């Protein structure tokens, strides 16, 4: 699985664990920056990762900002991208099982490294359930894209 990753200055604290978990799960990384803790707007980085998913260059995206909120709002503007902001393991699992989320957004100021590790592992390892009712609802959402 190819995973596009992106961070702003407030999410970069999670970069080491994001990279580690992707590698442990056998994924390949497509790095969309940023590389330092210097203040940077999250928007271009979030869009770069989301565009990679939309264009089929990555299977999924993981984007970290301070809260995981701005990056999720930005990424979900991109066609075909279903972003979720997650800060608990139940939601991480359900976002894959029921929502087939393809973009995980984490807050570097919200979740600690070890909770992030559990969320990332679950999210990367859980497949969409494929159940008809969930597929129907997702299709309905995606058909409403502008
Ligand atoms: C940066 O201060 C912060 O606003 C950003 O990382 C993110 O949390 C926005 O939603």
mmCIF file of N, CA and C and ligand atoms in Angstrom:
data_model
loop_
_atom_site.group_PDB
_atom_site.id
_atom_site.type_symbol
_atom_site.label_atom_id
_atom_site.label_comp_id
_atom_site.label_asym_id
_atom_site.label_seq_id
_atom_site.Cartn_x
_atom_site.Cartn_y
_atom_site.Cartn_z
ATOM 1 N N UNK A 1 0.849 -1.191 0.000
ATOM 2 C CA UNK A 1 0.000 0.000 0.000
ATOM 3 C C UNK A 1 0.891 1.250 0.000
ATOM 4 N N UNK A 2 0.558 2.204 -0.884
ATOM 5 C CA UNK A 2 1.310 3.457 -0.905
ATOM 6 C C UNK A 2 0.541 4.498 -0.083
ATOM 7 N N UNK A 3 1.241 5.155 0.827
ATOM 8 C CA UNK A 3 0.589 6.100 1.730
ATOM 9 C C UNK A 3 1.248 7.474 1.604
ATOM 10 N N UNK A 4 0.460 8.475 1.205
ATOM 11 C CA UNK A 4 0.959 9.851 1.151
ATOM 12 C C UNK A 4 0.883 10.431 2.555
ATOM 13 N N UNK A 5 1.967 11.077 2.989
ATOM 14 C CA UNK A 5 1.972 11.662 4.328
ATOM 15 C C UNK A 5 2.260 13.155 4.238
ATOM 16 N N UNK A 6 1.641 13.914 5.135
ATOM 17 C CA UNK A 6 1.862 15.364 5.158
ATOM 18 C C UNK A 6 1.718 15.865 6.588
ATOM 19 N N UNK A 7 2.467 16.917 6.881
ATOM 20 C CA UNK A 7 2.496 17.490 8.232
ATOM 21 C C UNK A 7 2.604 19.004 8.126
ATOM 22 N N UNK A 8 2.072 19.699 9.145
ATOM 23 C CA UNK A 8 2.489 21.080 9.336
ATOM 24 C C UNK A 8 3.364 21.118 10.585
ATOM 25 N N UNK A 9 3.722 22.323 11.009
ATOM 26 C CA UNK A 9 4.650 22.451 12.142
ATOM 27 C C UNK A 9 4.073 21.876 13.439
ATOM 28 N N UNK A 10 2.741 21.855 13.542
ATOM 29 C CA UNK A 10 2.113 21.371 14.777
ATOM 30 C C UNK A 10 1.858 19.873 14.743
ATOM 31 N N UNK A 11 1.908 19.306 13.564
ATOM 32 C CA UNK A 11 1.689 17.866 13.440
ATOM 33 C C UNK A 11 2.971 17.080 13.305
ATOM 34 N N UNK A 12 4.071 17.799 13.075
ATOM 35 C CA UNK A 12 5.315 17.099 12.736
ATOM 36 C C UNK A 12 5.853 16.243 13.881
ATOM 37 N N UNK A 13 5.393 16.521 15.084
ATOM 38 C CA UNK A 13 5.779 15.697 16.234
ATOM 39 C C UNK A 13 5.399 14.232 16.011
ATOM 40 N N UNK A 14 4.396 14.010 15.162
ATOM 41 C CA UNK A 14 3.944 12.635 14.899
ATOM 42 C C UNK A 14 4.661 11.987 13.705
ATOM 43 N N UNK A 15 5.522 12.743 13.018
ATOM 44 C CA UNK A 15 6.171 12.179 11.826
ATOM 45 C C UNK A 15 6.896 10.849 12.109
ATOM 46 N N UNK A 16 7.722 10.780 13.188
ATOM 47 C CA UNK A 16 8.446 9.504 13.400
ATOM 48 C C UNK A 16 7.516 8.305 13.561
ATOM 49 N N UNK A 17 6.436 8.464 14.314
ATOM 50 C CA UNK A 17 5.549 7.309 14.532
ATOM 51 C C UNK A 17 4.753 6.993 13.270
ATOM 52 N N UNK A 18 4.393 8.007 12.513
ATOM 53 C CA UNK A 18 3.674 7.764 11.250
ATOM 54 C C UNK A 18 4.561 6.942 10.313
ATOM 55 N N UNK A 19 5.802 7.369 10.155
ATOM 56 C CA UNK A 19 6.715 6.653 9.251
ATOM 57 C C UNK A 19 6.972 5.219 9.750
ATOM 58 N N UNK A 20 7.163 5.094 11.048
ATOM 59 C CA UNK A 20 7.462 3.782 11.624
ATOM 60 C C UNK A 20 6.303 2.805 11.410
ATOM 61 N N UNK A 21 5.078 3.262 11.678
ATOM 62 C CA UNK A 21 3.928 2.351 11.561
ATOM 63 C C UNK A 21 3.682 1.977 10.097
ATOM 64 N N UNK A 22 3.823 2.930 9.196
ATOM 65 C CA UNK A 22 3.631 2.602 7.769
ATOM 66 C C UNK A 22 4.631 1.533 7.353
ATOM 67 N N UNK A 23 5.881 1.716 7.763
ATOM 68 C CA UNK A 23 6.901 0.731 7.401
ATOM 69 C C UNK A 23 6.617 -0.627 8.036
ATOM 70 N N UNK A 24 6.208 -0.625 9.294
ATOM 71 C CA UNK A 24 5.879 -1.902 9.967
ATOM 72 C C UNK A 24 4.715 -2.614 9.289
ATOM 73 N N UNK A 25 3.818 -1.829 8.706
ATOM 74 C CA UNK A 25 2.653 -2.417 8.032
ATOM 75 C C UNK A 25 2.966 -2.770 6.579
ATOM 76 N N UNK A 26 4.201 -2.563 6.175
ATOM 77 C CA UNK A 26 4.611 -2.936 4.827
ATOM 78 C C UNK A 26 4.251 -1.922 3.768
ATOM 79 N N UNK A 27 3.935 -0.696 4.198
ATOM 80 C CA UNK A 27 3.550 0.342 3.238
ATOM 81 C C UNK A 27 4.738 1.101 2.685
ATOM 82 N N UNK A 28 4.483 1.812 1.582
ATOM 83 C CA UNK A 28 5.495 2.699 0.985
ATOM 84 C C UNK A 28 5.043 4.137 1.227
ATOM 85 N N UNK A 29 6.003 5.026 1.469
ATOM 86 C CA UNK A 29 5.679 6.406 1.824
ATOM 87 C C UNK A 29 5.872 7.341 0.631
ATOM 88 N N UNK A 30 4.873 8.197 0.416
ATOM 89 C CA UNK A 30 5.002 9.306 -0.529
ATOM 90 C C UNK A 30 4.973 10.566 0.321
ATOM 91 N N UNK A 31 6.123 11.225 0.438
ATOM 92 C CA UNK A 31 6.285 12.315 1.398
ATOM 93 C C UNK A 31 5.872 13.662 0.798
ATOM 94 N N UNK A 32 4.890 14.294 1.404
ATOM 95 C CA UNK A 32 4.399 15.597 0.929
ATOM 96 C C UNK A 32 4.772 16.722 1.894
ATOM 97 N N UNK A 33 5.827 16.541 2.707
ATOM 98 C CA UNK A 33 6.309 17.584 3.599
ATOM 99 C C UNK A 33 5.397 17.819 4.796
ATOM 100 N N UNK A 34 5.684 18.776 5.564
ATOM 101 C CA UNK A 34 6.872 19.573 5.702
ATOM 102 C C UNK A 34 7.941 18.818 6.495
ATOM 103 N N UNK A 35 9.151 19.385 6.516
ATOM 104 C CA UNK A 35 10.265 18.668 7.126
ATOM 105 C C UNK A 35 10.749 19.250 8.438
ATOM 106 N N UNK A 36 10.191 20.409 8.835
ATOM 107 C CA UNK A 36 10.725 21.048 10.040
ATOM 108 C C UNK A 36 9.584 21.587 10.892
ATOM 109 N N UNK A 37 9.953 22.099 12.043
ATOM 110 C CA UNK A 37 8.951 22.663 12.956
ATOM 111 C C UNK A 37 8.749 24.154 12.701
ATOM 112 N N UNK A 38 9.319 24.677 11.615
ATOM 113 C CA UNK A 38 9.085 26.083 11.253
ATOM 114 C C UNK A 38 7.619 26.242 10.845
ATOM 115 N N UNK A 39 6.962 27.298 11.319
ATOM 116 C CA UNK A 39 5.548 27.474 10.996
ATOM 117 C C UNK A 39 5.263 27.453 9.495
ATOM 118 N N UNK A 40 4.257 26.715 9.132
ATOM 119 C CA UNK A 40 3.885 26.564 7.725
ATOM 120 C C UNK A 40 2.378 26.331 7.662
ATOM 121 N N UNK A 41 1.720 26.867 6.662
ATOM 122 C CA UNK A 41 0.290 26.608 6.506
ATOM 123 C C UNK A 41 0.067 25.137 6.168
ATOM 124 N N UNK A 42 -0.940 24.560 6.780
ATOM 125 C CA UNK A 42 -1.218 23.131 6.541
ATOM 126 C C UNK A 42 -1.855 22.894 5.177
ATOM 127 N N UNK A 43 -2.436 23.914 4.585
ATOM 128 C CA UNK A 43 -3.292 23.712 3.403
ATOM 129 C C UNK A 43 -2.548 23.087 2.209
ATOM 130 N N UNK A 44 -1.427 23.656 1.742
ATOM 131 C CA UNK A 44 -0.779 23.058 0.569
ATOM 132 C C UNK A 44 -0.298 21.633 0.808
ATOM 133 N N UNK A 45 0.148 21.349 2.015
ATOM 134 C CA UNK A 45 0.629 19.990 2.313
ATOM 135 C C UNK A 45 -0.534 19.009 2.358
ATOM 136 N N UNK A 46 -1.630 19.436 2.957
ATOM 137 C CA UNK A 46 -2.816 18.569 3.017
ATOM 138 C C UNK A 46 -3.326 18.295 1.602
ATOM 139 N N UNK A 47 -3.358 19.331 0.780
ATOM 140 C CA UNK A 47 -3.839 19.138 -0.599
ATOM 141 C C UNK A 47 -2.902 18.239 -1.396
ATOM 142 N N UNK A 48 -1.597 18.373 -1.171
ATOM 143 C CA UNK A 48 -0.652 17.520 -1.916
ATOM 144 C C UNK A 48 -0.903 16.042 -1.605
ATOM 145 N N UNK A 49 -1.124 15.731 -0.339
ATOM 146 C CA UNK A 49 -1.373 14.328 0.041
ATOM 147 C C UNK A 49 -2.732 13.863 -0.478
ATOM 148 N N UNK A 50 -3.733 14.725 -0.357
ATOM 149 C CA UNK A 50 -5.079 14.353 -0.828
ATOM 150 C C UNK A 50 -5.091 14.201 -2.351
ATOM 151 N N UNK A 51 -4.394 15.096 -3.043
ATOM 152 C CA UNK A 51 -4.318 14.992 -4.512
ATOM 153 C C UNK A 51 -3.684 13.666 -4.922
ATOM 154 N N UNK A 52 -2.694 13.227 -4.171
ATOM 155 C CA UNK A 52 -2.026 11.950 -4.498
ATOM 156 C C UNK A 52 -3.033 10.804 -4.449
ATOM 157 N N UNK A 53 -3.935 10.842 -3.478
ATOM 158 C CA UNK A 53 -4.971 9.795 -3.391
ATOM 159 C C UNK A 53 -5.951 9.950 -4.547
ATOM 160 N N UNK A 54 -6.386 11.166 -4.771
ATOM 161 C CA UNK A 54 -7.373 11.427 -5.820
ATOM 162 C C UNK A 54 -6.866 11.008 -7.192
ATOM 163 N N UNK A 55 -5.555 11.207 -7.403
ATOM 164 C CA UNK A 55 -4.959 10.904 -8.707
ATOM 165 C C UNK A 55 -4.423 9.477 -8.812
ATOM 166 N N UNK A 56 -4.639 8.678 -7.761
ATOM 167 C CA UNK A 56 -4.216 7.278 -7.801
ATOM 168 C C UNK A 56 -2.729 7.071 -7.582
ATOM 169 N N UNK A 57 -2.024 8.139 -7.135
ATOM 170 C CA UNK A 57 -0.593 7.988 -6.857
ATOM 171 C C UNK A 57 -0.360 7.385 -5.477
ATOM 172 N N UNK A 58 -1.382 7.429 -4.647
ATOM 173 C CA UNK A 58 -1.322 6.799 -3.318
ATOM 174 C C UNK A 58 -2.665 6.151 -3.047
ATOM 175 N N UNK A 59 -2.627 5.104 -2.218
ATOM 176 C CA UNK A 59 -3.875 4.430 -1.850
ATOM 177 C C UNK A 59 -4.576 5.168 -0.720
ATOM 178 N N UNK A 60 -3.762 5.703 0.183
ATOM 179 C CA UNK A 60 -4.324 6.425 1.325
ATOM 180 C C UNK A 60 -3.418 7.590 1.692
ATOM 181 N N UNK A 61 -3.969 8.496 2.508
ATOM 182 C CA UNK A 61 -3.182 9.625 3.003
ATOM 183 C C UNK A 61 -3.275 9.678 4.524
ATOM 184 N N UNK A 62 -2.194 10.127 5.128
ATOM 185 C CA UNK A 62 -2.180 10.409 6.564
ATOM 186 C C UNK A 62 -1.636 11.824 6.724
ATOM 187 N N UNK A 63 -2.444 12.682 7.335
ATOM 188 C CA UNK A 63 -2.085 14.094 7.436
ATOM 189 C C UNK A 63 -2.173 14.523 8.903
ATOM 190 N N UNK A 64 -1.137 15.191 9.373
ATOM 191 C CA UNK A 64 -1.108 15.621 10.773
ATOM 192 C C UNK A 64 -0.913 17.126 10.859
ATOM 193 N N UNK A 65 -1.832 17.791 11.554
ATOM 194 C CA UNK A 65 -1.658 19.198 11.907
ATOM 195 C C UNK A 65 -1.848 19.291 13.422
ATOM 196 N N UNK A 66 -2.145 20.470 13.938
ATOM 197 C CA UNK A 66 -2.256 20.587 15.393
ATOM 198 C C UNK A 66 -3.432 19.805 15.949
ATOM 199 N N UNK A 67 -4.577 19.950 15.293
ATOM 200 C CA UNK A 67 -5.806 19.307 15.767
ATOM 201 C C UNK A 67 -6.263 18.152 14.886
ATOM 202 N N UNK A 68 -5.773 18.100 13.668
ATOM 203 C CA UNK A 68 -6.304 17.145 12.684
ATOM 204 C C UNK A 68 -7.580 17.658 12.044
ATOM 205 N N UNK A 69 -7.955 18.871 12.357
ATOM 206 C CA UNK A 69 -9.230 19.397 11.855
ATOM 207 C C UNK A 69 -9.064 20.157 10.541
ATOM 208 N N UNK A 70 -8.172 21.146 10.533
ATOM 209 C CA UNK A 70 -7.984 21.937 9.312
ATOM 210 C C UNK A 70 -7.545 21.064 8.150
ATOM 211 N N UNK A 71 -6.653 20.136 8.437
ATOM 212 C CA UNK A 71 -6.159 19.269 7.356
ATOM 213 C C UNK A 71 -7.275 18.375 6.827
ATOM 214 N N UNK A 72 -8.190 17.966 7.696
ATOM 215 C CA UNK A 72 -9.303 17.102 7.260
ATOM 216 C C UNK A 72 -10.294 17.896 6.412
ATOM 217 N N UNK A 73 -10.560 19.128 6.828
ATOM 218 C CA UNK A 73 -11.460 19.980 6.038
ATOM 219 C C UNK A 73 -10.861 20.196 4.651
ATOM 220 N N UNK A 74 -9.564 20.504 4.613
ATOM 221 C CA UNK A 74 -8.896 20.758 3.327
ATOM 222 C C UNK A 74 -8.886 19.504 2.454
ATOM 223 N N UNK A 75 -8.430 18.394 3.015
ATOM 224 C CA UNK A 75 -8.270 17.162 2.226
ATOM 225 C C UNK A 75 -9.608 16.671 1.676
ATOM 226 N N UNK A 76 -10.665 16.852 2.448
ATOM 227 C CA UNK A 76 -11.967 16.331 2.030
ATOM 228 C C UNK A 76 -12.604 17.165 0.917
ATOM 229 N N UNK A 77 -11.974 18.289 0.573
ATOM 230 C CA UNK A 77 -12.423 19.069 -0.596
ATOM 231 C C UNK A 77 -11.999 18.398 -1.903
ATOM 232 N N UNK A 78 -11.038 17.496 -1.807
ATOM 233 C CA UNK A 78 -10.467 16.894 -3.010
ATOM 234 C C UNK A 78 -11.326 15.699 -3.441
ATOM 235 N N UNK A 79 -11.608 15.651 -4.722
ATOM 236 C CA UNK A 79 -12.484 14.600 -5.267
ATOM 237 C C UNK A 79 -12.006 13.199 -4.886
ATOM 238 N N UNK A 80 -12.930 12.430 -4.346
ATOM 239 C CA UNK A 80 -12.622 11.041 -4.026
ATOM 240 C C UNK A 80 -11.995 10.829 -2.663
ATOM 241 N N UNK A 81 -11.745 11.928 -1.966
ATOM 242 C CA UNK A 81 -11.070 11.793 -0.667
ATOM 243 C C UNK A 81 -12.090 11.820 0.466
ATOM 244 N N UNK A 82 -12.001 10.821 1.333
ATOM 245 C CA UNK A 82 -12.865 10.733 2.508
ATOM 246 C C UNK A 82 -11.972 10.850 3.735
ATOM 247 N N UNK A 83 -11.865 12.081 4.218
ATOM 248 C CA UNK A 83 -11.002 12.350 5.357
ATOM 249 C C UNK A 83 -11.744 12.200 6.672
ATOM 250 N N UNK A 84 -11.026 11.720 7.673
ATOM 251 C CA UNK A 84 -11.576 11.621 9.031
ATOM 252 C C UNK A 84 -10.529 12.105 10.024
ATOM 253 N N UNK A 85 -11.000 12.857 10.999
ATOM 254 C CA UNK A 85 -10.134 13.225 12.115
ATOM 255 C C UNK A 85 -10.408 12.236 13.234
ATOM 256 N N UNK A 86 -9.369 11.589 13.697
ATOM 257 C CA UNK A 86 -9.547 10.500 14.660
ATOM 258 C C UNK A 86 -8.645 10.718 15.882
ATOM 259 N N UNK A 87 -9.232 10.494 17.050
ATOM 260 C CA UNK A 87 -8.408 10.555 18.262
ATOM 261 C C UNK A 87 -8.734 9.416 19.238
ATOM 262 N N UNK A 88 -9.376 8.354 18.707
ATOM 263 C CA UNK A 88 -9.592 7.159 19.528
ATOM 264 C C UNK A 88 -9.555 5.926 18.615
ATOM 265 N N UNK A 89 -9.294 4.793 19.222
ATOM 266 C CA UNK A 89 -9.088 3.585 18.419
ATOM 267 C C UNK A 89 -10.393 3.037 17.834
ATOM 268 N N UNK A 90 -11.507 3.206 18.536
ATOM 269 C CA UNK A 90 -12.790 2.710 18.007
ATOM 270 C C UNK A 90 -13.124 3.432 16.692
ATOM 271 N N UNK A 91 -12.977 4.756 16.713
ATOM 272 C CA UNK A 91 -13.271 5.524 15.492
ATOM 273 C C UNK A 91 -12.295 5.183 14.369
ATOM 274 N N UNK A 92 -11.056 4.915 14.735
ATOM 275 C CA UNK A 92 -10.065 4.526 13.716
ATOM 276 C C UNK A 92 -10.540 3.280 12.974
ATOM 277 N N UNK A 93 -10.991 2.291 13.747
ATOM 278 C CA UNK A 93 -11.435 1.028 13.139
ATOM 279 C C UNK A 93 -12.715 1.229 12.340
ATOM 280 N N UNK A 94 -13.682 1.938 12.930
ATOM 281 C CA UNK A 94 -14.966 2.114 12.260
ATOM 282 C C UNK A 94 -14.838 2.971 10.998
ATOM 283 N N UNK A 95 -13.907 3.908 11.001
ATOM 284 C CA UNK A 95 -13.739 4.758 9.811
ATOM 285 C C UNK A 95 -13.295 3.944 8.601
ATOM 286 N N UNK A 96 -12.669 2.821 8.860
ATOM 287 C CA UNK A 96 -12.304 1.929 7.761
ATOM 288 C C UNK A 96 -13.442 0.946 7.466
ATOM 289 N N UNK A 97 -13.971 0.319 8.511
ATOM 290 C CA UNK A 97 -14.995 -0.721 8.327
ATOM 291 C C UNK A 97 -16.258 -0.181 7.662
ATOM 292 N N UNK A 98 -16.733 0.962 8.133
ATOM 293 C CA UNK A 98 -18.024 1.479 7.673
ATOM 294 C C UNK A 98 -17.908 2.617 6.659
ATOM 295 N N UNK A 99 -16.852 3.426 6.758
ATOM 296 C CA UNK A 99 -16.748 4.633 5.927
ATOM 297 C C UNK A 99 -15.710 4.512 4.820
ATOM 298 N N UNK A 100 -14.935 3.461 4.846
ATOM 299 C CA UNK A 100 -13.853 3.295 3.866
ATOM 300 C C UNK A 100 -13.027 4.583 3.751
ATOM 301 N N UNK A 101 -12.736 5.173 4.904
ATOM 302 C CA UNK A 101 -11.957 6.421 4.910
ATOM 303 C C UNK A 101 -10.598 6.180 4.276
ATOM 304 N N UNK A 102 -10.208 7.102 3.393
ATOM 305 C CA UNK A 102 -8.907 6.937 2.727
ATOM 306 C C UNK A 102 -7.921 8.032 3.121
ATOM 307 N N UNK A 103 -8.303 8.825 4.118
ATOM 308 C CA UNK A 103 -7.416 9.897 4.579
ATOM 309 C C UNK A 103 -7.586 10.058 6.091
ATOM 310 N N UNK A 104 -6.550 9.724 6.823
ATOM 311 C CA UNK A 104 -6.575 9.819 8.286
ATOM 312 C C UNK A 104 -5.895 11.115 8.712
ATOM 313 N N UNK A 105 -6.595 11.903 9.512
ATOM 314 C CA UNK A 105 -6.021 13.152 10.003
ATOM 315 C C UNK A 105 -5.876 13.072 11.513
ATOM 316 N N UNK A 106 -4.668 13.379 11.986
ATOM 317 C CA UNK A 106 -4.365 13.305 13.413
ATOM 318 C C UNK A 106 -3.897 14.665 13.911
ATOM 319 N N UNK A 107 -4.195 14.937 15.179
ATOM 320 C CA UNK A 107 -3.746 16.183 15.788
ATOM 321 C C UNK A 107 -2.526 15.949 16.660
ATOM 322 N N UNK A 108 -1.438 16.573 16.281
ATOM 323 C CA UNK A 108 -0.209 16.431 17.066
ATOM 324 C C UNK A 108 -0.324 17.067 18.439
ATOM 325 N N UNK A 109 -1.319 17.964 18.610
ATOM 326 C CA UNK A 109 -1.549 18.579 19.922
ATOM 327 C C UNK A 109 -2.687 17.886 20.663
ATOM 328 N N UNK A 110 -3.206 16.816 20.082
ATOM 329 C CA UNK A 110 -4.362 16.123 20.670
ATOM 330 C C UNK A 110 -4.000 14.717 21.128
ATOM 331 N N UNK A 111 -3.366 13.970 20.247
ATOM 332 C CA UNK A 111 -3.037 12.584 20.590
ATOM 333 C C UNK A 111 -1.538 12.450 20.863
ATOM 334 N N UNK A 112 -1.220 11.650 21.853
ATOM 335 C CA UNK A 112 0.180 11.353 22.150
ATOM 336 C C UNK A 112 0.715 10.311 21.180
ATOM 337 N N UNK A 113 2.024 10.131 21.243
ATOM 338 C CA UNK A 113 2.675 9.232 20.290
ATOM 339 C C UNK A 113 2.152 7.798 20.373
ATOM 340 N N UNK A 114 1.930 7.294 21.571
ATOM 341 C CA UNK A 114 1.542 5.883 21.686
ATOM 342 C C UNK A 114 0.087 5.653 21.299
ATOM 343 N N UNK A 115 -0.789 6.619 21.592
ATOM 344 C CA UNK A 115 -2.168 6.499 21.096
ATOM 345 C C UNK A 115 -2.163 6.612 19.577
ATOM 346 N N UNK A 116 -1.365 7.523 19.058
ATOM 347 C CA UNK A 116 -1.252 7.655 17.598
ATOM 348 C C UNK A 116 -0.783 6.342 16.982
ATOM 349 N N UNK A 117 0.133 5.672 17.635
ATOM 350 C CA UNK A 117 0.649 4.394 17.113
ATOM 351 C C UNK A 117 -0.490 3.375 16.983
ATOM 352 N N UNK A 118 -1.320 3.286 18.021
ATOM 353 C CA UNK A 118 -2.442 2.330 17.982
ATOM 354 C C UNK A 118 -3.458 2.715 16.913
ATOM 355 N N UNK A 119 -3.774 4.005 16.842
ATOM 356 C CA UNK A 119 -4.728 4.482 15.830
ATOM 357 C C UNK A 119 -4.203 4.170 14.422
ATOM 358 N N UNK A 120 -2.953 4.522 14.183
ATOM 359 C CA UNK A 120 -2.354 4.314 12.852
ATOM 360 C C UNK A 120 -2.341 2.836 12.474
ATOM 361 N N UNK A 121 -1.976 1.999 13.405
ATOM 362 C CA UNK A 121 -1.885 0.562 13.118
ATOM 363 C C UNK A 121 -3.256 -0.001 12.771
ATOM 364 N N UNK A 122 -4.242 0.335 13.591
ATOM 365 C CA UNK A 122 -5.604 -0.144 13.325
ATOM 366 C C UNK A 122 -6.114 0.366 11.989
ATOM 367 N N UNK A 123 -5.880 1.648 11.751
ATOM 368 C CA UNK A 123 -6.420 2.277 10.544
ATOM 369 C C UNK A 123 -5.793 1.683 9.282
ATOM 370 N N UNK A 124 -4.498 1.405 9.357
ATOM 371 C CA UNK A 124 -3.829 0.839 8.173
ATOM 372 C C UNK A 124 -4.177 -0.639 7.977
ATOM 373 N N UNK A 125 -4.460 -1.331 9.067
ATOM 374 C CA UNK A 125 -4.662 -2.780 8.951
ATOM 375 C C UNK A 125 -6.119 -3.180 8.775
ATOM 376 N N UNK A 126 -7.045 -2.246 8.964
ATOM 377 C CA UNK A 126 -8.465 -2.602 8.866
ATOM 378 C C UNK A 126 -8.969 -2.351 7.447
ATOM 379 N N UNK A 127 -9.602 -3.368 6.882
ATOM 380 C CA UNK A 127 -10.179 -3.236 5.542
ATOM 381 C C UNK A 127 -11.630 -2.783 5.634
ATOM 382 N N UNK A 128 -12.125 -2.166 4.582
ATOM 383 C CA UNK A 128 -13.540 -1.811 4.473
ATOM 384 C C UNK A 128 -14.364 -3.101 4.546
ATOM 385 N N UNK A 129 -15.468 -3.048 5.273
ATOM 386 C CA UNK A 129 -16.282 -4.267 5.436
ATOM 387 C C UNK A 129 -16.875 -4.729 4.109
ATOM 388 N N UNK A 130 -17.126 -3.773 3.200
ATOM 389 C CA UNK A 130 -17.713 -4.118 1.902
ATOM 390 C C UNK A 130 -19.199 -4.400 1.966
ATOM 391 N N UNK A 131 -19.803 -4.255 3.140
ATOM 392 C CA UNK A 131 -21.233 -4.561 3.269
ATOM 393 C C UNK A 131 -22.063 -3.594 2.430
ATOM 394 N N UNK A 132 -23.119 -4.149 1.830
ATOM 395 C CA UNK A 132 -23.924 -3.373 0.882
ATOM 396 C C UNK A 132 -24.425 -2.060 1.460
ATOM 397 N N UNK A 133 -24.905 -2.083 2.708
ATOM 398 C CA UNK A 133 -25.495 -0.861 3.259
ATOM 399 C C UNK A 133 -24.448 0.242 3.433
ATOM 400 N N UNK A 134 -23.230 -0.167 3.752
ATOM 401 C CA UNK A 134 -22.176 0.837 3.912
ATOM 402 C C UNK A 134 -21.708 1.349 2.550
ATOM 403 N N UNK A 135 -21.620 0.427 1.595
ATOM 404 C CA UNK A 135 -21.227 0.833 0.241
ATOM 405 C C UNK A 135 -22.255 1.806 -0.338
ATOM 406 N N UNK A 136 -23.535 1.511 -0.123
ATOM 407 C CA UNK A 136 -24.602 2.381 -0.629
ATOM 408 C C UNK A 136 -24.482 3.797 -0.053
ATOM 409 N N UNK A 137 -24.234 3.876 1.245
ATOM 410 C CA UNK A 137 -24.149 5.191 1.898
ATOM 411 C C UNK A 137 -22.920 5.964 1.415
ATOM 412 N N UNK A 138 -21.811 5.267 1.260
ATOM 413 C CA UNK A 138 -20.601 5.934 0.763
ATOM 414 C C UNK A 138 -20.837 6.421 -0.667
ATOM 415 N N UNK A 139 -21.413 5.573 -1.497
ATOM 416 C CA UNK A 139 -21.705 5.956 -2.887
ATOM 417 C C UNK A 139 -22.607 7.179 -2.923
ATOM 418 N N UNK A 140 -23.572 7.231 -2.005
ATOM 419 C CA UNK A 140 -24.489 8.374 -1.950
ATOM 420 C C UNK A 140 -23.713 9.653 -1.608
ATOM 421 N N UNK A 141 -22.806 9.557 -0.652
ATOM 422 C CA UNK A 141 -21.990 10.732 -0.290
ATOM 423 C C UNK A 141 -21.144 11.171 -1.488
ATOM 424 N N UNK A 142 -20.473 10.212 -2.105
ATOM 425 C CA UNK A 142 -19.532 10.571 -3.168
ATOM 426 C C UNK A 142 -20.252 11.122 -4.391
ATOM 427 N N UNK A 143 -21.494 10.665 -4.615
ATOM 428 C CA UNK A 143 -22.264 11.160 -5.764
ATOM 429 C C UNK A 143 -22.661 12.621 -5.587
ATOM 430 N N UNK A 144 -22.543 13.127 -4.361
ATOM 431 C CA UNK A 144 -22.928 14.519 -4.082
ATOM 432 C C UNK A 144 -21.748 15.481 -4.173
ATOM 433 N N UNK A 145 -20.575 14.963 -4.555
ATOM 434 C CA UNK A 145 -19.410 15.854 -4.692
ATOM 435 C C UNK A 145 -19.694 16.903 -5.768
ATOM 436 N N UNK A 146 -19.219 18.118 -5.521
ATOM 437 C CA UNK A 146 -19.461 19.210 -6.474
ATOM 438 C C UNK A 146 -18.646 19.053 -7.742
HETATM 439 C C1 LIG B 1 -1.613 25.643 13.602
HETATM 440 O O1 LIG B 1 -1.475 26.516 14.689
HETATM 441 C C2 LIG B 1 -2.962 24.941 13.677
HETATM 442 O O2 LIG B 1 -3.992 25.842 13.509
HETATM 443 C C3 LIG B 1 -3.029 23.830 12.652
HETATM 444 O O3 LIG B 1 -1.988 22.948 12.882
HETATM 445 C C4 LIG B 1 -4.279 22.995 12.660
HETATM 446 O O4 LIG B 1 -4.563 22.557 13.956
HETATM 447 C C5 LIG B 1 -5.450 23.569 11.986
HETATM 448 O O5 LIG B 1 -6.540 23.013 11.946
#
